[in-house]
Amino acid sequence: MQYTVNERGYYGKFGGAYIPEMLYPNVEELESNYLKIINSQDFQHEFQQLLRDYVGRPTPLYFATRLSEKYKTNVYLKREDLNHTGAHKINNTIGQILVAKRLGKQRIIAETGAGQHGVATATVCALMGLQCIVYMGKIDIERQKPNVERMKMLGAEVRPALSGSQTLKDATNEAIRDWINNPNNTHYIIGSVVGPHPYPDMVARFQAVISEEIKQQLLFKIGRDYPDYVLACVGGGSNAAGAFYHFLDNPNVKLIGLEAGGKGINSGHSAATTVLGKIGILHGSKSLLMQTEDGQVVEPYSISAGLDYPGIGPIHAHLFDTQRAEFHPITDEEAMQAGLLCSRLEGIIPAIETAHAIAYLEKLHAKSNETVVINLSGRGDKDLQTYIKWFGEK
Ligand SMILES: *Cc1c(COP(=O)(O)O)cnc(C)c1O
């Protein structure tokens, strides 16, 4: 079984590039060049150097003593929260800006919901001196003020999407429109393993540094270069794809993705795509997607903005379909409790997205001689108000 992408951009029956004809030139230019660029010595040299000196890699693989005691197993946290800008997203934006430069692009566009991907994009544009335009729903701009201010401080222009529900999907539509109108000088940086081929594969390759480091670090710490379990939260699925990547072909490693169960999978307020989703096309690729009987995308819900997405990257749809990975929903309540627990037991305040992965320790029942790696995708500073409000009300 092949778990990585094939030449046509498919993971099993998922993936591909379902795009309007006017985008063909842009996507084709990227598709025919990305592997050549990424595999070149010159690219790898610059990418590795920036990951080390600018992002702060390798991130530690930390043995979480008190979480391990509590759950009677061996829990390691892969500290992506210690990256510059506080999450794994920068691994991808660094990679894509280097590709954009090599394609001769001077202008970068992106879409953002909670603003995390917008900040990571604005950061690398400042680093490279490229123009940056971030599309964001008008409602999200109001909800995510600190991130909007960060992007502006970094020199990016934040353009409000005024159509539809004025949230992420409308921002995505605006970004696509922009790209159609500026095919020559503009690169569109997508923030997760979603979108038309080659984006899911390109983003997964940039995030794969996570599992590459886990292998080396585990070999050093436990004398074996793989764990029994890898746990990661899944919005679009980029941090999970990176944490799974180098273990995909090792059947000894159980891969577990944790989705946003929101207020419960039957509540009408969740983003549990593998439970509720059906096959469909969203943002240029075929995957699992939460939709109504007649194919309208269902408005997703999660307390964590980063998991609030109605689809899932095609790689994960395939891993689910072939049962290579398991996916489970975690409710808001379970995630918030896990966020508090990790703060109190380890002195690490995780992003609420990440807390979904930590919450699964309650249900995993790993053995005392087993090794569990949790990808700590980001830090929770951005979520403090949400945590405080949640626990203040209880
Ligand atoms: C954006 C984000 C996520 C979700 O995105 P993926 O592409 O699924 O990884 C998870 N954790 C954090 C901290 C994020 O910022």
Coordinates of C-alpha atoms and ligand atoms in Angstrom, one line a residue:
M1 CA 0.0 0.0 0.0
Q2 CA 1.3 3.4 -0.9
Y3 CA 0.5 6.2 1.6
T4 CA 2.3 9.0 -0.1
V5 CA 1.1 10.8 -3.2
N6 CA 1.3 9.2 -6.7
E7 CA 2.4 11.0 -9.9
R8 CA -1.1 12.1 -10.6
G9 CA -1.5 13.8 -7.2
Y10 CA -3.7 11.1 -5.6
Y11 CA -3.6 9.4 -2.3
G12 CA -5.7 6.3 -3.1
K13 CA -9.0 7.8 -4.3
F14 CA -8.4 11.2 -2.7
G15 CA -6.5 14.3 -3.8
G16 CA -6.1 15.5 -7.4
A17 CA -6.4 19.1 -8.6
Y18 CA -10.0 20.2 -9.2
I19 CA -9.5 23.8 -10.1
P20 CA -11.1 26.4 -12.5
E21 CA -9.4 26.4 -15.9
M22 CA -8.1 29.9 -15.2
L23 CA -5.8 28.5 -12.5
Y24 CA -4.2 25.8 -14.6
P25 CA -1.1 27.9 -15.5
N26 CA -0.4 28.8 -11.9
V27 CA -0.9 25.3 -10.5
E28 CA 0.9 23.7 -13.4
E29 CA 4.0 25.9 -13.0
L30 CA 4.2 24.8 -9.4
E31 CA 3.5 21.2 -10.1
S32 CA 6.2 20.9 -12.8
N33 CA 8.8 22.6 -10.6
Y34 CA 8.3 21.9 -7.0
L35 CA 10.1 18.6 -6.7
K36 CA 13.0 19.8 -8.7
I37 CA 13.3 22.8 -6.5
I38 CA 12.8 21.1 -3.2
N39 CA 15.3 18.4 -4.0
S40 CA 18.0 20.8 -5.2
Q41 CA 21.1 21.1 -3.0
D42 CA 20.8 24.9 -3.0
F43 CA 17.2 24.8 -1.7
Q44 CA 18.0 22.2 1.0
H45 CA 21.0 24.2 2.2
E46 CA 18.9 27.4 2.6
F47 CA 15.9 25.5 4.1
Q48 CA 17.9 23.6 6.7
Q49 CA 19.9 26.7 7.6
L50 CA 16.7 28.8 8.2
L51 CA 15.0 25.9 10.1
R52 CA 18.0 25.8 12.4
D53 CA 19.0 29.5 12.9
Y54 CA 15.7 31.3 12.3
V55 CA 12.9 28.8 13.4
G56 CA 15.1 27.2 16.2
R57 CA 15.1 23.6 15.1
P58 CA 15.5 20.9 16.0
T59 CA 12.7 21.3 18.5
P60 CA 13.2 19.2 21.7
L61 CA 11.6 15.8 22.2
Y62 CA 10.7 16.1 25.9
F63 CA 10.0 13.2 28.2
A64 CA 6.9 14.4 30.1
T65 CA 7.6 12.9 33.5
R66 CA 4.4 13.8 35.3
L67 CA 2.0 13.0 32.4
S68 CA 3.8 9.7 32.0
E69 CA 3.3 9.0 35.7
K70 CA -0.3 9.9 35.5
Y71 CA -1.0 7.7 32.5
K72 CA 1.4 4.9 33.5
T73 CA 3.2 5.0 30.2
N74 CA 6.1 6.9 28.5
V75 CA 4.9 10.2 27.1
Y76 CA 7.1 12.3 24.9
L77 CA 6.1 15.8 23.7
K78 CA 7.5 17.0 20.4
R79 CA 7.9 20.7 21.2
E80 CA 6.7 22.5 18.0
D81 CA 5.4 25.2 20.4
L82 CA 9.0 26.3 20.8
N83 CA 9.4 27.2 17.1
H84 CA 9.6 30.9 16.2
T85 CA 6.0 32.2 16.0
G86 CA 4.9 29.5 18.4
A87 CA 3.7 26.6 16.2
H88 CA 4.6 24.2 13.4
K89 CA 3.1 26.4 10.7
I90 CA 6.4 28.2 10.1
N91 CA 8.1 25.0 8.8
N92 CA 5.7 25.2 5.8
T93 CA 5.8 29.0 5.2
I94 CA 9.6 28.9 5.2
G95 CA 9.6 26.1 2.6
Q96 CA 7.0 27.8 0.4
I97 CA 8.7 31.2 0.4
L98 CA 11.9 29.6 -0.7
V99 CA 10.0 27.9 -3.6
A100 CA 8.3 31.2 -4.5
K101 CA 11.7 33.0 -4.6
R102 CA 13.1 30.3 -7.0
L103 CA 10.0 30.7 -9.2
G104 CA 10.8 34.4 -9.4
K105 CA 7.7 35.6 -7.5
Q106 CA 7.7 39.0 -5.9
R107 CA 4.2 38.9 -4.3
I108 CA 2.7 36.5 -1.8
I109 CA -0.9 35.9 -1.0
A110 CA -2.5 33.8 1.7
E111 CA -5.8 33.2 3.4
T112 CA -6.2 32.9 7.1
G113 CA -9.0 32.0 9.5
A114 CA -7.7 32.4 13.1
G115 CA -4.7 34.4 11.8
Q116 CA -2.0 31.8 12.7
H117 CA -1.2 31.0 9.1
G118 CA -1.4 34.7 8.2
V119 CA 1.2 35.5 10.9
A120 CA 3.5 32.7 9.8
T121 CA 3.2 34.0 6.2
A122 CA 3.7 37.6 7.1
T123 CA 6.8 36.6 9.1
V124 CA 8.6 34.9 6.2
C125 CA 7.6 37.7 3.8
A126 CA 9.3 40.2 6.1
L127 CA 12.3 37.9 6.3
M128 CA 12.6 37.7 2.5
G129 CA 11.4 41.3 1.7
L130 CA 8.4 40.2 -0.4
Q131 CA 5.0 41.9 -0.6
C132 CA 2.4 40.1 1.5
I133 CA -1.4 40.3 1.2
V134 CA -3.5 38.2 3.6
Y135 CA -7.2 37.6 2.9
M136 CA -9.3 37.2 6.0
G137 CA -13.0 37.2 6.6
K138 CA -14.4 40.5 8.0
I139 CA -15.8 38.6 11.0
D140 CA -12.5 36.8 11.7
I141 CA -10.7 40.2 11.5
E142 CA -12.9 41.4 14.4
R143 CA -12.5 38.1 16.3
Q144 CA -8.7 37.8 16.0
K145 CA -7.5 41.3 16.6
P146 CA -4.0 40.5 18.1
N147 CA -3.1 38.4 15.1
V148 CA -4.3 41.1 12.7
E149 CA -2.1 43.6 14.5
R150 CA 0.9 41.2 14.3
M151 CA 0.5 40.8 10.6
K152 CA 0.3 44.6 10.2
M153 CA 3.4 45.1 12.4
L154 CA 5.2 42.6 10.1
G155 CA 4.3 44.7 7.1
A156 CA 1.5 42.6 5.6
E157 CA -1.7 44.1 4.2
V158 CA -4.8 42.4 5.6
R159 CA -7.7 42.5 3.2
P160 CA -11.2 41.8 4.5
A161 CA -13.4 39.2 2.7
L162 CA -16.8 40.8 2.7
S163 CA -18.8 38.1 0.9
G164 CA -20.8 35.1 2.3
S165 CA -20.3 34.3 5.9
Q166 CA -17.2 36.6 6.0
T167 CA -15.0 33.8 7.4
L168 CA -12.3 31.4 6.1
K169 CA -14.0 30.0 3.0
D170 CA -14.7 33.5 1.8
A171 CA -11.1 34.5 2.4
T172 CA -10.1 31.5 0.4
N173 CA -12.3 32.5 -2.5
E174 CA -10.8 36.0 -2.5
A175 CA -7.3 34.6 -2.5
I176 CA -8.1 32.3 -5.4
R177 CA -9.6 35.3 -7.3
D178 CA -6.4 37.3 -6.7
W179 CA -4.2 34.4 -7.9
I180 CA -6.2 34.1 -11.1
N181 CA -5.7 37.8 -11.7
N182 CA -2.0 37.7 -10.9
P183 CA -0.7 34.5 -12.4
N184 CA 2.9 35.7 -13.1
N185 CA 4.3 37.5 -10.1
T186 CA 2.3 35.9 -7.3
H187 CA 2.6 32.7 -5.2
Y188 CA -0.3 31.6 -3.0
I189 CA 0.9 30.1 0.3
I190 CA -1.6 27.5 1.5
G191 CA -1.3 26.7 5.2
S192 CA -2.2 23.0 5.5
V193 CA -2.1 19.7 3.6
V194 CA -5.2 20.8 1.6
G195 CA -5.8 22.4 -1.8
P196 CA -5.0 21.1 -5.3
H197 CA -2.0 18.9 -6.0
P198 CA 0.9 19.6 -5.4
Y199 CA 0.0 21.6 -2.3
P200 CA -0.8 18.6 0.1
D201 CA 2.4 16.8 -0.9
M202 CA 4.5 20.0 -0.8
V203 CA 3.3 21.0 2.7
A204 CA 3.6 17.4 4.0
R205 CA 7.3 17.3 2.8
F206 CA 8.0 20.6 4.6
Q207 CA 6.4 19.4 7.8
A208 CA 8.1 16.0 7.6
V209 CA 11.0 17.5 9.4
I210 CA 9.0 16.8 12.6
S211 CA 9.0 13.0 12.2
E212 CA 12.6 13.0 10.8
E213 CA 13.7 14.6 14.1
I214 CA 11.5 12.4 16.2
K215 CA 13.3 9.3 14.7
Q216 CA 16.7 10.6 15.5
Q217 CA 15.7 11.8 19.0
L218 CA 14.0 8.6 19.9
L219 CA 17.0 6.5 18.8
F220 CA 19.2 8.6 21.1
K221 CA 16.7 8.5 24.0
I222 CA 15.3 4.9 23.9
G223 CA 17.6 3.2 21.5
R224 CA 14.9 2.6 18.9
D225 CA 13.9 5.0 16.2
Y226 CA 10.2 4.7 16.4
P227 CA 7.5 5.0 19.1
D228 CA 4.4 2.7 19.6
Y229 CA 2.0 5.6 19.0
V230 CA 2.1 9.1 17.4
L231 CA -0.8 11.4 18.4
A232 CA -1.5 14.6 16.6
C233 CA -4.5 17.0 16.3
V234 CA -6.0 17.4 12.8
G235 CA -7.5 20.5 11.4
G236 CA -6.5 20.3 7.7
G237 CA -3.8 17.9 8.9
S238 CA -0.4 19.5 8.4
N239 CA 1.1 18.9 11.8
A240 CA -0.2 15.4 11.8
A241 CA 1.1 14.7 8.3
G242 CA 4.5 15.9 9.5
A243 CA 4.5 13.8 12.6
F244 CA 3.3 10.7 10.8
Y245 CA 5.4 11.1 7.6
H246 CA 8.5 9.0 8.3
F247 CA 6.5 6.3 10.1
L248 CA 3.9 5.7 7.4
D249 CA 5.6 2.6 6.2
N250 CA 6.4 1.2 9.7
P251 CA 3.4 -1.0 10.8
N252 CA 4.8 -1.0 14.4
V253 CA 3.8 2.6 14.8
K254 CA 0.1 3.3 15.4
L255 CA -0.9 6.7 14.0
I256 CA -3.7 8.5 15.7
G257 CA -5.3 11.8 14.5
L258 CA -7.6 13.7 16.9
E259 CA -10.3 15.8 15.4
A260 CA -12.5 18.5 16.9
G261 CA -15.6 16.9 18.3
G262 CA -16.8 20.3 19.4
K263 CA -20.0 20.1 21.5
G264 CA -20.4 16.4 20.5
I265 CA -20.6 14.7 17.2
N266 CA -24.4 14.6 17.2
S267 CA -24.8 18.2 18.4
G268 CA -24.5 19.9 15.0
H269 CA -21.5 21.8 16.4
S270 CA -18.3 19.9 15.5
A271 CA -15.6 19.5 12.9
A272 CA -15.2 15.7 13.2
T273 CA -14.7 15.1 9.5
T274 CA -13.9 11.4 9.5
V275 CA -17.0 10.7 11.5
L276 CA -19.4 13.0 9.7
G277 CA -17.8 13.6 6.4
K278 CA -18.5 12.1 3.0
I279 CA -16.4 12.2 -0.2
G280 CA -16.6 15.5 -1.9
I281 CA -14.5 18.3 -3.4
L282 CA -13.3 21.3 -1.4
H283 CA -10.6 23.9 -2.1
G284 CA -9.4 22.0 -5.2
S285 CA -9.1 18.4 -3.9
K286 CA -11.2 15.4 -3.5
S287 CA -11.4 14.3 0.2
L288 CA -13.8 13.8 3.1
L289 CA -15.9 16.7 3.7
M290 CA -18.8 17.7 6.0
Q291 CA -21.7 18.4 3.8
T292 CA -25.5 18.3 3.6
E293 CA -27.5 15.7 1.6
D294 CA -27.3 18.0 -1.5
G295 CA -23.6 18.7 -1.1
Q296 CA -23.6 22.1 0.6
V297 CA -20.6 22.5 2.9
V298 CA -21.6 22.4 6.6
E299 CA -20.4 25.2 8.7
P300 CA -17.9 23.6 11.1
Y301 CA -17.5 24.4 14.8
S302 CA -14.7 23.9 17.3
I303 CA -13.6 25.9 20.3
S304 CA -10.1 25.9 18.7
A305 CA -10.0 28.1 15.6
G306 CA -7.2 26.0 14.0
L307 CA -9.4 22.8 13.9
D308 CA -12.5 24.6 12.7
Y309 CA -12.4 23.2 9.1
P310 CA -15.1 21.3 7.3
G311 CA -12.6 19.0 5.5
I312 CA -9.4 17.1 6.0
G313 CA -6.3 16.8 3.8
P314 CA -6.5 14.0 1.2
I315 CA -3.6 12.2 2.8
H316 CA -5.6 11.7 6.0
A317 CA -8.8 10.7 4.1
H318 CA -6.6 8.0 2.5
L319 CA -5.0 6.9 5.8
F320 CA -8.5 6.7 7.3
D321 CA -9.9 4.8 4.3
T322 CA -7.1 2.3 4.4
Q323 CA -7.2 2.1 8.2
R324 CA -3.5 3.0 8.3
A325 CA -4.4 5.7 10.9
E326 CA -7.2 6.0 13.4
F327 CA -9.1 9.2 13.9
H328 CA -11.1 10.1 16.9
P329 CA -13.2 13.1 17.9
I330 CA -12.3 15.0 21.1
T331 CA -14.9 17.4 22.6
D332 CA -14.3 21.0 23.6
E333 CA -14.7 19.9 27.2
E334 CA -12.1 17.1 26.9
A335 CA -9.6 19.3 25.2
M336 CA -9.9 22.2 27.7
Q337 CA -9.4 19.8 30.6
A338 CA -6.3 18.3 28.9
G339 CA -5.0 21.8 28.3
L340 CA -5.3 22.6 32.0
L341 CA -3.8 19.2 32.9
C342 CA -0.7 19.7 30.7
S343 CA -0.3 23.2 32.1
R344 CA -0.4 22.0 35.7
L345 CA 1.6 18.8 35.3
E346 CA 4.3 19.9 32.9
G347 CA 4.3 23.7 33.1
I348 CA 3.5 23.9 29.4
I349 CA 0.3 25.7 28.2
P350 CA -0.6 24.0 24.9
A351 CA -2.7 25.6 22.1
I352 CA -6.3 24.4 22.4
E353 CA -5.7 22.6 19.0
T354 CA -2.9 20.6 20.6
A355 CA -4.9 19.9 23.7
H356 CA -7.1 17.7 21.6
A357 CA -4.2 15.4 21.0
I358 CA -3.2 15.4 24.7
A359 CA -6.8 14.6 25.7
Y360 CA -6.6 11.2 24.0
L361 CA -4.2 9.9 26.7
E362 CA -7.4 9.4 28.7
K363 CA -8.6 6.8 26.2
L364 CA -5.4 5.3 24.8
H365 CA -4.6 3.1 27.8
A366 CA -1.0 2.6 26.6
K367 CA 1.1 0.0 28.4
S368 CA 3.9 0.9 30.9
N369 CA 6.6 -0.3 28.5
E370 CA 5.2 1.6 25.5
T371 CA 6.2 4.9 24.0
V372 CA 3.8 7.6 23.0
V373 CA 4.8 10.7 21.1
I374 CA 2.4 13.6 21.1
N375 CA 3.0 16.4 18.6
L376 CA 2.8 19.5 20.6
S377 CA 1.8 21.6 17.6
G378 CA 1.7 25.0 19.3
R379 CA 1.7 27.1 22.4
G380 CA -1.4 28.3 24.2
D381 CA -0.6 32.0 24.7
K382 CA -3.1 32.9 22.0
D383 CA -5.7 30.9 23.8
L384 CA -5.4 32.3 27.3
Q385 CA -8.6 34.3 27.2
T386 CA -10.5 31.3 26.0
Y387 CA -9.1 29.1 28.7
I388 CA -9.7 31.7 31.4
K389 CA -13.3 32.3 30.3
W390 CA -14.0 28.5 30.1
F391 CA -12.7 27.7 33.6
G392 CA -14.0 30.9 35.1
E393 CA -17.5 29.9 34.1
K394 CA -17.3 26.5 35.6
Ligands
LIG1 C1 -3.2 25.7 12.7 C2 -3.0 24.9 13.8 C3 -3.4 23.5 13.8 C4 -4.2 22.9 12.8 O1 -3.6 22.8 11.5 P1 -3.1 21.5 10.9 O2 -2.8 21.8 9.5 O3 -4.2 20.4 11.1 O4 -1.9 21.1 11.6 C5 -3.0 22.8 14.9 N1 -2.3 23.3 16.0 C6 -1.9 24.6 16.0 C7 -1.1 25.1 17.1 C8 -2.2 25.4 14.9 O5 -1.8 26.7 14.9

